[in-house]
Structures are given as structure tokens and as C-alpha cells.
Amino acid sequence: MEVMAKPQYKGKRYRLAKPELLAPAGNLEKLKFAVHYGADAVYIGGQKYGLRSNADNFSFEEMREGVEFANRYGAKVFVATNIYAHNEDIEGIEAYLKKLEEVGIAAIIAADPAIIEVAKRAAPKLEVHLSTQQSTLNWQAVKFWKDEGLPRVVLGRETSLEEIAAIKEHVDIEIEAFIHGAMCSSFSGRCVLSNHFTDRDSNRGGCCQSCRWKYDLFEDGRSEESWVSEESMMEQAPPALSPFKPGLTQIPLFQPEDNPFTMGSKDLCMLEHIPDLIEAGIDSFKIEGRMKSIHYVATVVNVYRQAIDSYMADPEGYVLKPEWVEEINKAANRPLNTGFFYDTPDHEDHIYEPEEKAVPYDFAGLVMEYDDSTGTAIIQQRNHFKPGDEIEFFGPEGTFFKQKVGSLEDESGAPLDAARHPLQLVRMKVEQPLKNFDMMRKRKG
């Protein structure tokens, strides 16, 4: 999979201090990997008021541990409190926000004015960043939120680079924008398909990603000759999706051998356009993916960290490295595009057929120890691997090499024919030095 190049940004250019790299963290382990692999800040979800109710999410104790860990590396932790609250959600918000302040959270990401106002009054040490759920797209709306006391706005994904530059020209405020990850098929997540199909509210954390499902088309018919019973038709569709009514014929328009279609968007990737993002004035580069794997978070953060640092070290001599694009493609699970930054996505930016699959690499192991005198490493197993497998090692301090798995031993020195068990500690020879938190992956298939 390759990133589709778009026309270059031609608007007003700024030269900023290094932008923040903001990474997703679906749980405490992912938070630690995101920070180790180069994130300046991470955003997480608590157990209330967030839009990823199916993520692991954080207890207050886990938040406290995450904040302490991040602070040791000079990183910050933000918490998403970005639901649109109903009346029954209001009770408890004040106590929840005060607790976030107490455990050391740097900022919340909020969309609902009720939550914003409570935070400003009850937890004044918490910064409030306006969520992308507010669909903020123009400088006058941004100015409104600045006048309300907010230091940062997360723009709607529909904002172009030229619009971002205009916002920075008119309003002195921090701008955060998504630069990598999944895109919603609906503008700024204004979707009710999940509500309609499954009674799960997209704007209260329950989105079932209806746009990623596989669909067929049916034609209504009422002739007795082609009548099909509801029972037989129900066998072809899950009950939650079935539109069939007794006595109403549903004639499939596709043949059984045809591929069902989806209506999901391609994923966003702006790796090839780091200079444009920085020079347009974006203060925080946000990566989507609190539900994504550790391998995804580490790989994507590591690549963007290298690209940002390379640009800031030498803006005039900056060159996109092909190996960065190759690394991103190892973590990509959908085709990639540049979203709304250069133009409005069209039919070519959506996925209508089964996707070109998918992540070609598995996270196979985590380096726990390395013995330089023997050239051996202790690897914590994360996916099955065995002698003879082709593997890669990579890490946040520049580790990258390939080799074949040689002989394996368990902790006691007994030989193994494979690393089969989750979190099993395995000793193996490696061809180059490794560091703790380096990762091992292998190609699928």
C-alpha cells in the first residue's frame, strides 16, 4: 500500500517550534510504548465520558501510574471526556474532573459546553482542549473558543491546510489536528448508523463502525411467484440488520460470488507532507488509534518522531526517507490518503470492496534483556514464532535489523521447538545489540 500524493500546500507558511507529537494510548502498556517510542503527549480514556467505551480505558490508579511514567520522560497525559452529555450523564462530572486534576492529568479533551464549564470552575488546573467533535473549521469559531478561555482547539478533520493557516493568522491559539489514522465516513463523526442498527450511540462512546460492515443490495418485490418467507431471508442477514417483513420479497441484486461492499473511508497518512503540516502552523500532530495494537502505536509514533526531528534539525535539507514510508505500511491496515488537507475526498478515497489485506506483520516479541557478552536476548513472546522464521527488530533508539530465528531456549535453558505461549520468556541469539523495549515482528503468512 502506498500513500497517494496530493498537490502541495501553497498557502502562507510559518516556521514553528517543534510541534507536539500526540499519540493514542488505549491502556497503560500502550501509554508506556507510545512514550518510549517518541510521543510528547498521549491521550487516553477514563471509564466515563469518553467516545471509546469499548477500549480498555483507565482507572484512576492507572492514570496516576501513567502520569508518573510520562512525567519521567517529559511527556503529558490528556484524557478524552468528549461525549455529548444527556441529562443522566451530568451527575458525577464534577467529581470525575476533580479526580483527573488530582491524579495529574494535564488536559481534558471536551466537546460539550456543560463539561467545559464544569471543568473551568471545578478543576482549574486542567487545561481544556476543544474536541474535534465540535467540528470547528473556521477562525471565527476558533476565536469564540479562545474567548471562552480554551488554550487549544482540535480542528474538525474537514479543515484544509490553507484554512489552518488562516486560523493561525487570525487567532493566537494552539491548533491540534489529526495527521494519521482512521477517518469517519461521516463529517466529523455526525453518524447515526450505529444508533439505528444496534442502538449504540456514536456520540456517547458506542459506535459499532457500521460503515466498515459488508453490505448487499436488495430489491423490493411483491409477486407471489417470487415470494420468499421471512424465515428463509433471516438466515441471510443478522437479526440486528434484517429489514425483512413478512410477506415482502427481498430480491438480492448481487450474485453470491460478488463481493459485498463497504462504505468506509481510507485511512489518513500525512507522513509524506511533514513540512506542509509544520509550516501551516499546526502545533500538535495527533495520531488516531486508541483501539489499535501496541505494534501499530510504536511503529507509527517512531516514524513520525524521526520525520519531525529530521525536519526540525535541517528544514532546508529535509528529505523524506523511503524506509519511513515502508515502516508506516507495515502498520497500515487500510489504504492511505491525505484526507481533507489538500482537497475534498471523492469516490477514490473510500473503500467499496474487500480491502487489500492488511497488516502484513505481527508483533512477535518484546526485548526484556540483552547480554552483550553472549549476544543473546530474552524475548517476551507476543505471537507464535519458531526457528527459521524471518524476523525484524526495531526500536526507538535506531535499532533496525533482520535475521532468521535460530535455536530457542526457555528460562531454564531447555530447548524449544517454538515460542508458543503468551508472555513466555524465550532466550535466543541475535545478530546485533538490542535494548529493552525494542520490538520483534515477523511477516504474516
Coordinates of C-alpha atoms in Angstrom, one line a residue:
M1 CA 0.0 0.0 0.0
E2 CA 1.3 3.4 -0.9
V3 CA 0.3 6.9 0.2
M4 CA -1.4 8.8 -2.6
A5 CA 0.4 12.0 -3.1
K6 CA -1.7 15.2 -3.4
P7 CA -0.9 18.7 -4.7
Q8 CA 1.4 20.6 -2.4
Y9 CA 0.2 23.3 0.0
K10 CA 0.6 26.8 -1.4
G11 CA -0.7 28.9 1.4
K12 CA 1.0 31.1 3.9
R13 CA 3.9 29.4 5.7
Y14 CA 5.1 29.6 9.3
R15 CA 8.2 28.3 11.0
L16 CA 7.3 27.0 14.4
A17 CA 9.0 25.5 17.4
K18 CA 8.9 21.7 17.1
P19 CA 5.3 20.5 17.1
E20 CA 4.0 18.2 19.7
L21 CA 3.6 14.5 18.7
L22 CA 0.4 13.3 20.4
A23 CA -0.2 9.5 20.4
P24 CA -3.2 7.3 21.4
A25 CA -3.0 5.0 24.4
G26 CA -5.8 2.5 24.9
N27 CA -4.3 1.1 28.0
L28 CA -1.3 1.5 30.4
E29 CA 1.1 -0.7 28.4
K30 CA 0.3 1.2 25.2
L31 CA 0.9 4.5 27.0
K32 CA 4.4 3.4 28.0
F33 CA 5.2 2.2 24.5
A34 CA 4.0 5.5 23.0
V35 CA 6.2 7.5 25.3
H36 CA 9.2 5.2 24.8
Y37 CA 8.8 5.4 21.0
G38 CA 8.8 9.2 21.0
A39 CA 5.4 10.7 21.9
D40 CA 5.5 14.1 23.5
A41 CA 2.0 13.5 24.9
V42 CA -0.6 10.8 24.9
Y43 CA -4.4 10.9 25.1
I44 CA -6.3 8.2 27.0
G45 CA -9.9 7.4 28.0
G46 CA -11.2 7.1 31.5
Q47 CA -14.0 4.9 32.5
K48 CA -16.6 7.6 31.9
Y49 CA -17.5 10.3 29.4
G50 CA -15.3 9.2 26.5
L51 CA -16.1 8.1 23.0
R52 CA -14.3 4.8 23.1
S53 CA -16.4 2.8 25.6
N54 CA -15.1 -0.5 24.1
A55 CA -11.4 0.3 24.8
D56 CA -9.7 -1.0 27.9
N57 CA -9.7 2.6 29.3
F58 CA -8.0 3.7 32.5
S59 CA -8.9 3.5 36.2
F60 CA -7.7 6.5 38.3
E61 CA -4.9 4.4 39.7
E62 CA -3.7 3.5 36.2
M63 CA -4.0 7.2 35.2
R64 CA -1.8 8.1 38.2
E65 CA 0.8 5.5 37.2
G66 CA 0.6 6.6 33.6
V67 CA 1.2 10.3 34.5
E68 CA 4.1 9.4 36.7
F69 CA 5.7 7.4 33.9
A70 CA 5.1 10.0 31.3
N71 CA 6.4 12.8 33.5
R72 CA 9.7 10.9 33.9
Y73 CA 10.2 11.3 30.2
G74 CA 8.9 14.9 29.9
A75 CA 5.6 13.8 28.4
K76 CA 2.0 14.8 29.2
V77 CA -1.2 12.8 29.6
F78 CA -4.6 14.1 28.3
V79 CA -8.0 12.4 28.9
A80 CA -10.8 12.3 26.4
T81 CA -14.1 13.5 28.0
N82 CA -15.6 14.1 24.6
I83 CA -19.2 12.7 24.8
Y84 CA -22.2 14.8 24.2
A85 CA -23.9 14.5 27.6
H86 CA -27.5 13.7 28.2
N87 CA -29.2 14.8 31.5
E88 CA -28.4 11.5 33.1
D89 CA -24.7 12.0 32.3
I90 CA -24.4 15.2 34.2
E91 CA -24.4 13.9 37.8
G92 CA -20.8 12.9 38.7
I93 CA -19.0 15.0 36.1
E94 CA -17.7 17.5 38.7
A95 CA -16.3 14.8 41.0
Y96 CA -14.7 13.0 38.0
L97 CA -13.0 16.1 36.7
K98 CA -11.6 16.9 40.1
K99 CA -10.2 13.4 40.4
L100 CA -8.5 13.9 37.0
E101 CA -6.9 17.1 38.3
E102 CA -5.8 15.3 41.4
V103 CA -4.0 12.4 39.6
G104 CA -2.1 14.9 37.5
I105 CA -3.8 14.8 34.1
A106 CA -2.6 17.8 32.1
A107 CA -5.7 18.4 30.0
I108 CA -9.1 17.0 29.0
I109 CA -10.4 16.9 25.5
A110 CA -14.1 18.0 25.6
A111 CA -16.9 18.9 23.2
D112 CA -19.9 19.5 25.4
P113 CA -20.1 23.1 26.8
A114 CA -21.6 21.6 30.0
I115 CA -18.4 19.6 30.6
I116 CA -16.2 22.5 29.6
E117 CA -17.8 24.9 32.0
V118 CA -17.7 22.4 34.9
A119 CA -14.0 21.8 34.3
K120 CA -13.2 25.5 34.2
R121 CA -15.0 26.0 37.5
A122 CA -14.3 22.8 39.4
A123 CA -10.8 21.8 38.1
P124 CA -9.0 24.9 37.1
K125 CA -5.6 23.2 36.8
L126 CA -6.9 21.1 34.0
E127 CA -6.4 22.6 30.6
V128 CA -9.5 22.1 28.4
H129 CA -8.8 21.3 24.7
L130 CA -11.8 21.5 22.4
S131 CA -12.6 18.2 20.8
T132 CA -12.8 17.6 17.1
Q133 CA -16.4 16.5 17.8
Q134 CA -17.2 20.2 17.8
S135 CA -16.4 20.3 14.1
T136 CA -14.5 23.6 14.4
L137 CA -13.5 24.6 10.8
N138 CA -13.1 28.4 10.7
W139 CA -11.1 31.2 12.5
Q140 CA -14.2 32.9 14.0
A141 CA -15.3 29.7 15.7
V142 CA -11.8 29.2 17.0
K143 CA -11.8 32.8 18.3
F144 CA -15.0 32.1 20.1
W145 CA -13.5 29.2 22.0
K146 CA -10.3 31.2 22.7
D147 CA -12.5 33.9 24.2
E148 CA -14.1 31.2 26.3
G149 CA -10.7 30.6 27.8
L150 CA -9.6 27.4 25.9
P151 CA -5.9 27.3 25.0
R152 CA -6.2 24.7 22.3
V153 CA -8.7 23.6 19.6
V154 CA -8.7 20.2 17.9
L155 CA -9.9 21.1 14.5
G156 CA -12.5 19.1 12.5
R157 CA -10.9 16.6 10.1
E158 CA -12.5 18.5 7.2
T159 CA -10.2 21.5 7.7
S160 CA -7.7 22.1 4.9
L161 CA -4.1 23.3 5.3
E162 CA -5.0 26.7 3.8
E163 CA -7.8 27.1 6.3
I164 CA -5.5 26.1 9.2
A165 CA -3.0 28.8 8.1
A166 CA -5.8 31.4 8.0
I167 CA -6.9 30.3 11.5
K168 CA -3.3 30.8 12.8
E169 CA -3.2 34.2 11.1
H170 CA -6.3 35.4 12.9
V171 CA -6.2 33.7 16.3
D172 CA -3.2 33.2 18.6
I173 CA -4.1 29.7 19.9
E174 CA -2.8 26.2 19.8
I175 CA -4.1 24.1 16.9
E176 CA -4.2 20.4 17.1
A177 CA -5.0 18.3 14.0
F178 CA -5.3 14.6 13.2
I179 CA -2.4 13.7 10.8
H180 CA -2.7 9.9 10.8
G181 CA -5.2 7.1 11.4
A182 CA -8.8 6.1 10.7
M183 CA -11.3 8.6 9.2
C184 CA -15.0 8.6 9.8
S185 CA -17.2 8.3 6.6
S186 CA -19.4 11.0 8.1
F187 CA -18.3 14.6 8.5
S188 CA -16.8 14.9 12.0
G189 CA -18.5 11.8 13.2
R190 CA -22.0 13.0 12.7
C191 CA -23.3 9.5 12.1
V192 CA -26.5 7.7 13.3
L193 CA -26.0 4.4 11.5
S194 CA -24.7 2.8 14.7
N195 CA -27.7 4.1 16.7
H196 CA -30.1 2.9 14.0
F197 CA -28.7 -0.6 13.5
T198 CA -27.6 -1.6 17.0
D199 CA -28.9 1.1 19.4
R200 CA -25.3 2.1 20.3
D201 CA -24.9 5.8 20.4
S202 CA -21.9 7.0 18.3
N203 CA -21.7 10.3 20.3
R204 CA -21.8 8.6 23.7
G205 CA -18.9 6.1 23.1
G206 CA -20.8 3.2 21.4
C207 CA -20.0 3.4 17.7
C208 CA -20.1 0.0 16.1
Q209 CA -18.4 1.1 12.9
S210 CA -21.3 0.4 10.7
C211 CA -19.5 1.9 7.7
R212 CA -17.0 -0.9 7.9
W213 CA -19.6 -3.7 7.7
K214 CA -20.2 -5.6 4.5
Y215 CA -23.4 -4.8 2.7
D216 CA -25.6 -6.2 -0.1
L217 CA -28.4 -4.5 -2.1
F218 CA -31.9 -5.9 -2.3
E219 CA -34.9 -5.0 -4.5
D220 CA -38.4 -5.0 -3.0
G221 CA -40.8 -7.2 -4.8
R222 CA -44.3 -8.5 -4.1
S223 CA -45.1 -11.1 -6.7
E224 CA -46.4 -14.4 -5.3
E225 CA -44.2 -16.3 -7.8
S226 CA -41.0 -14.9 -6.2
W227 CA -42.3 -14.8 -2.6
V228 CA -39.7 -15.8 0.0
S229 CA -40.5 -16.4 3.6
E230 CA -39.2 -14.1 6.3
E231 CA -37.6 -17.2 8.0
S232 CA -35.5 -18.1 4.9
M233 CA -34.5 -14.5 4.4
M234 CA -33.5 -14.0 8.0
E235 CA -31.0 -16.8 7.5
Q236 CA -29.1 -14.5 5.2
A237 CA -28.8 -11.5 7.5
P238 CA -28.1 -10.9 11.2
P239 CA -31.2 -10.1 13.1
A240 CA -29.9 -6.6 14.1
L241 CA -29.6 -5.7 10.4
S242 CA -32.6 -7.5 8.9
P243 CA -35.0 -5.2 7.1
F244 CA -37.3 -8.1 6.1
K245 CA -41.0 -8.0 6.8
P246 CA -43.5 -10.9 6.5
G247 CA -44.9 -11.3 3.0
L248 CA -42.4 -8.9 1.4
T249 CA -40.0 -10.4 -1.1
Q250 CA -36.4 -9.2 -1.0
I251 CA -34.5 -10.0 -4.2
P252 CA -30.7 -9.8 -4.0
L253 CA -29.2 -7.6 -6.7
F254 CA -25.8 -9.1 -6.3
Q255 CA -24.8 -12.7 -7.2
P256 CA -23.5 -15.0 -4.4
E257 CA -20.0 -14.8 -5.9
D258 CA -20.0 -11.0 -5.9
N259 CA -18.1 -9.2 -3.2
P260 CA -20.2 -7.3 -0.6
F261 CA -19.4 -3.7 -0.4
T262 CA -18.5 -1.4 2.5
M263 CA -18.5 2.4 2.6
G264 CA -15.6 3.1 4.9
S265 CA -13.0 5.8 4.3
K266 CA -9.4 5.1 3.6
D267 CA -7.1 6.0 6.4
L268 CA -5.3 9.3 6.8
C269 CA -1.5 9.5 6.4
M270 CA 0.4 12.7 6.2
L271 CA 3.9 11.3 6.6
E272 CA 4.9 12.5 3.1
H273 CA 3.9 16.1 3.9
I274 CA 5.6 16.9 7.3
P275 CA 7.0 20.3 6.0
D276 CA 3.5 21.4 4.9
L277 CA 2.0 20.5 8.3
I278 CA 4.6 22.3 10.3
E279 CA 4.7 25.4 8.0
A280 CA 0.9 25.7 8.0
G281 CA 1.1 26.3 11.8
I282 CA -0.2 23.1 13.4
D283 CA 1.0 22.9 17.0
S284 CA 0.1 19.3 17.8
F285 CA 0.2 16.3 15.4
K286 CA -2.4 13.8 16.5
I287 CA -2.4 10.1 15.7
E288 CA -5.7 8.3 15.9
G289 CA -6.0 4.8 17.3
R290 CA -6.8 4.2 21.0
M291 CA -8.1 0.8 19.9
K292 CA -5.1 -0.1 17.8
S293 CA -2.3 -2.6 18.8
I294 CA 1.0 -1.9 20.5
H295 CA 2.8 -2.7 17.3
Y296 CA 0.7 0.0 15.5
V297 CA 1.3 2.7 18.1
A298 CA 5.0 2.0 18.4
T299 CA 5.6 1.8 14.7
V300 CA 3.6 4.9 13.7
V301 CA 4.9 7.1 16.6
N302 CA 8.5 6.0 15.9
V303 CA 8.3 7.0 12.2
Y304 CA 6.7 10.4 12.8
R305 CA 9.2 11.1 15.6
Q306 CA 12.1 10.5 13.1
A307 CA 10.4 12.6 10.4
I308 CA 9.6 15.6 12.7
D309 CA 13.1 15.6 14.3
S310 CA 14.8 15.4 10.8
Y311 CA 12.8 18.4 9.5
M312 CA 13.4 20.5 12.6
A313 CA 17.2 19.7 12.5
D314 CA 17.5 20.9 8.9
P315 CA 14.3 22.3 7.3
E316 CA 16.1 23.3 4.0
G317 CA 17.8 19.9 3.6
Y318 CA 14.8 17.7 4.8
V319 CA 14.2 14.6 2.6
L320 CA 11.5 12.0 3.1
K321 CA 13.2 8.7 3.6
P322 CA 11.7 5.7 1.7
E323 CA 12.2 3.5 4.8
W324 CA 9.8 5.7 6.8
V325 CA 7.1 5.0 4.2
E326 CA 7.9 1.3 4.3
E327 CA 7.6 1.3 8.1
I328 CA 4.2 3.0 8.0
N329 CA 2.9 0.4 5.5
K330 CA 3.9 -2.3 8.0
A331 CA 1.4 -0.9 10.4
A332 CA -1.3 0.3 8.0
N333 CA -4.4 -1.9 7.9
R334 CA -6.3 0.1 5.2
P335 CA -5.3 2.0 2.0
L336 CA -4.0 5.5 2.8
N337 CA -4.7 9.0 1.6
T338 CA -4.3 12.7 2.7
G339 CA -7.9 13.3 3.9
F340 CA -9.1 16.9 3.5
F341 CA -5.7 18.7 3.8
Y342 CA -5.3 19.4 0.1
D343 CA -8.8 18.8 -1.4
T344 CA -12.2 17.2 -0.6
P345 CA -12.0 13.4 -0.7
D346 CA -14.1 11.8 -3.5
H347 CA -15.1 8.3 -4.5
E348 CA -11.5 7.2 -4.9
D349 CA -10.9 7.9 -1.2
H350 CA -13.5 5.4 0.0
I351 CA -13.4 1.6 0.2
Y352 CA -16.2 -0.2 -1.6
E353 CA -14.8 -3.7 -1.9
P354 CA -12.9 -6.1 0.4
E355 CA -9.7 -4.3 1.4
E356 CA -6.2 -5.1 0.3
K357 CA -5.2 -7.0 3.4
A358 CA -3.9 -5.8 5.8
V359 CA -1.2 -5.5 8.4
P360 CA 1.5 -7.8 6.9
Y361 CA 3.4 -8.0 10.2
D362 CA 2.7 -9.4 13.6
F363 CA 4.2 -8.1 16.9
A364 CA 6.1 -11.3 17.8
G365 CA 8.1 -10.3 20.9
L366 CA 9.4 -7.7 23.3
V367 CA 13.0 -7.4 24.3
M368 CA 13.3 -7.8 28.0
E369 CA 17.1 -8.2 28.4
Y370 CA 20.2 -8.3 26.2
D371 CA 23.6 -9.8 27.1
D372 CA 26.3 -8.2 25.1
S373 CA 28.9 -10.8 26.2
T374 CA 27.0 -13.7 24.7
G375 CA 24.9 -11.9 22.0
T376 CA 21.7 -13.3 23.4
A377 CA 18.4 -11.7 24.2
I378 CA 15.5 -12.6 26.4
I379 CA 12.3 -12.1 24.4
Q380 CA 8.8 -12.0 25.9
Q381 CA 6.6 -13.8 23.4
R382 CA 3.6 -11.8 22.0
N383 CA 2.9 -14.0 18.9
H384 CA 4.0 -17.5 17.9
F385 CA 7.4 -17.8 16.3
K386 CA 9.8 -20.7 15.7
P387 CA 13.4 -21.4 14.4
G388 CA 13.7 -20.5 10.8
D389 CA 11.2 -17.6 10.8
E390 CA 12.3 -14.3 9.2
I391 CA 12.0 -11.6 11.8
E392 CA 12.8 -7.9 12.2
F393 CA 13.9 -6.0 15.3
F394 CA 13.2 -2.2 15.7
G395 CA 13.3 0.3 18.5
P396 CA 13.1 3.9 19.5
E397 CA 16.8 4.5 19.5
G398 CA 17.5 3.4 16.0
T399 CA 17.5 -0.4 16.3
F400 CA 16.6 -2.0 13.0
F401 CA 17.8 -5.3 11.5
K402 CA 16.5 -8.5 10.1
Q403 CA 17.6 -12.1 10.8
K404 CA 16.3 -15.6 11.0
V405 CA 15.3 -17.1 14.3
G406 CA 17.9 -19.6 15.4
S407 CA 17.7 -22.0 18.3
L408 CA 15.4 -21.2 21.2
E409 CA 15.6 -21.9 24.9
D410 CA 13.3 -21.4 27.8
E411 CA 14.4 -19.6 31.0
S412 CA 16.0 -22.8 32.4
G413 CA 18.0 -23.4 29.2
A414 CA 15.8 -26.2 27.9
P415 CA 15.5 -26.2 24.1
L416 CA 12.2 -25.1 22.5
D417 CA 10.8 -26.0 19.1
A418 CA 8.7 -22.8 19.1
A419 CA 7.6 -19.9 21.3
R420 CA 4.0 -20.9 21.7
H421 CA 2.7 -19.4 24.9
P422 CA 1.6 -15.8 25.5
L423 CA 4.2 -13.8 27.5
Q424 CA 6.6 -16.8 27.6
L425 CA 10.2 -15.7 28.2
V426 CA 12.5 -17.1 25.5
R427 CA 16.3 -16.9 25.1
M428 CA 17.7 -16.6 21.6
K429 CA 20.8 -15.5 19.7
V430 CA 20.6 -12.1 18.0
E431 CA 22.9 -10.7 15.3
Q432 CA 23.1 -7.1 16.6
P433 CA 22.8 -5.4 20.0
L434 CA 19.3 -4.7 21.4
K435 CA 17.8 -2.5 24.1
N436 CA 14.9 -3.0 26.4
F437 CA 11.6 -2.1 24.8
D438 CA 12.9 -2.9 21.3
M439 CA 10.3 -5.0 19.5
M440 CA 10.4 -8.1 17.3
R441 CA 8.0 -8.6 14.5
K442 CA 7.5 -11.2 11.8
R443 CA 5.7 -11.2 8.4
K444 CA 2.3 -12.8 8.4
G445 CA 1.7 -16.0 6.4

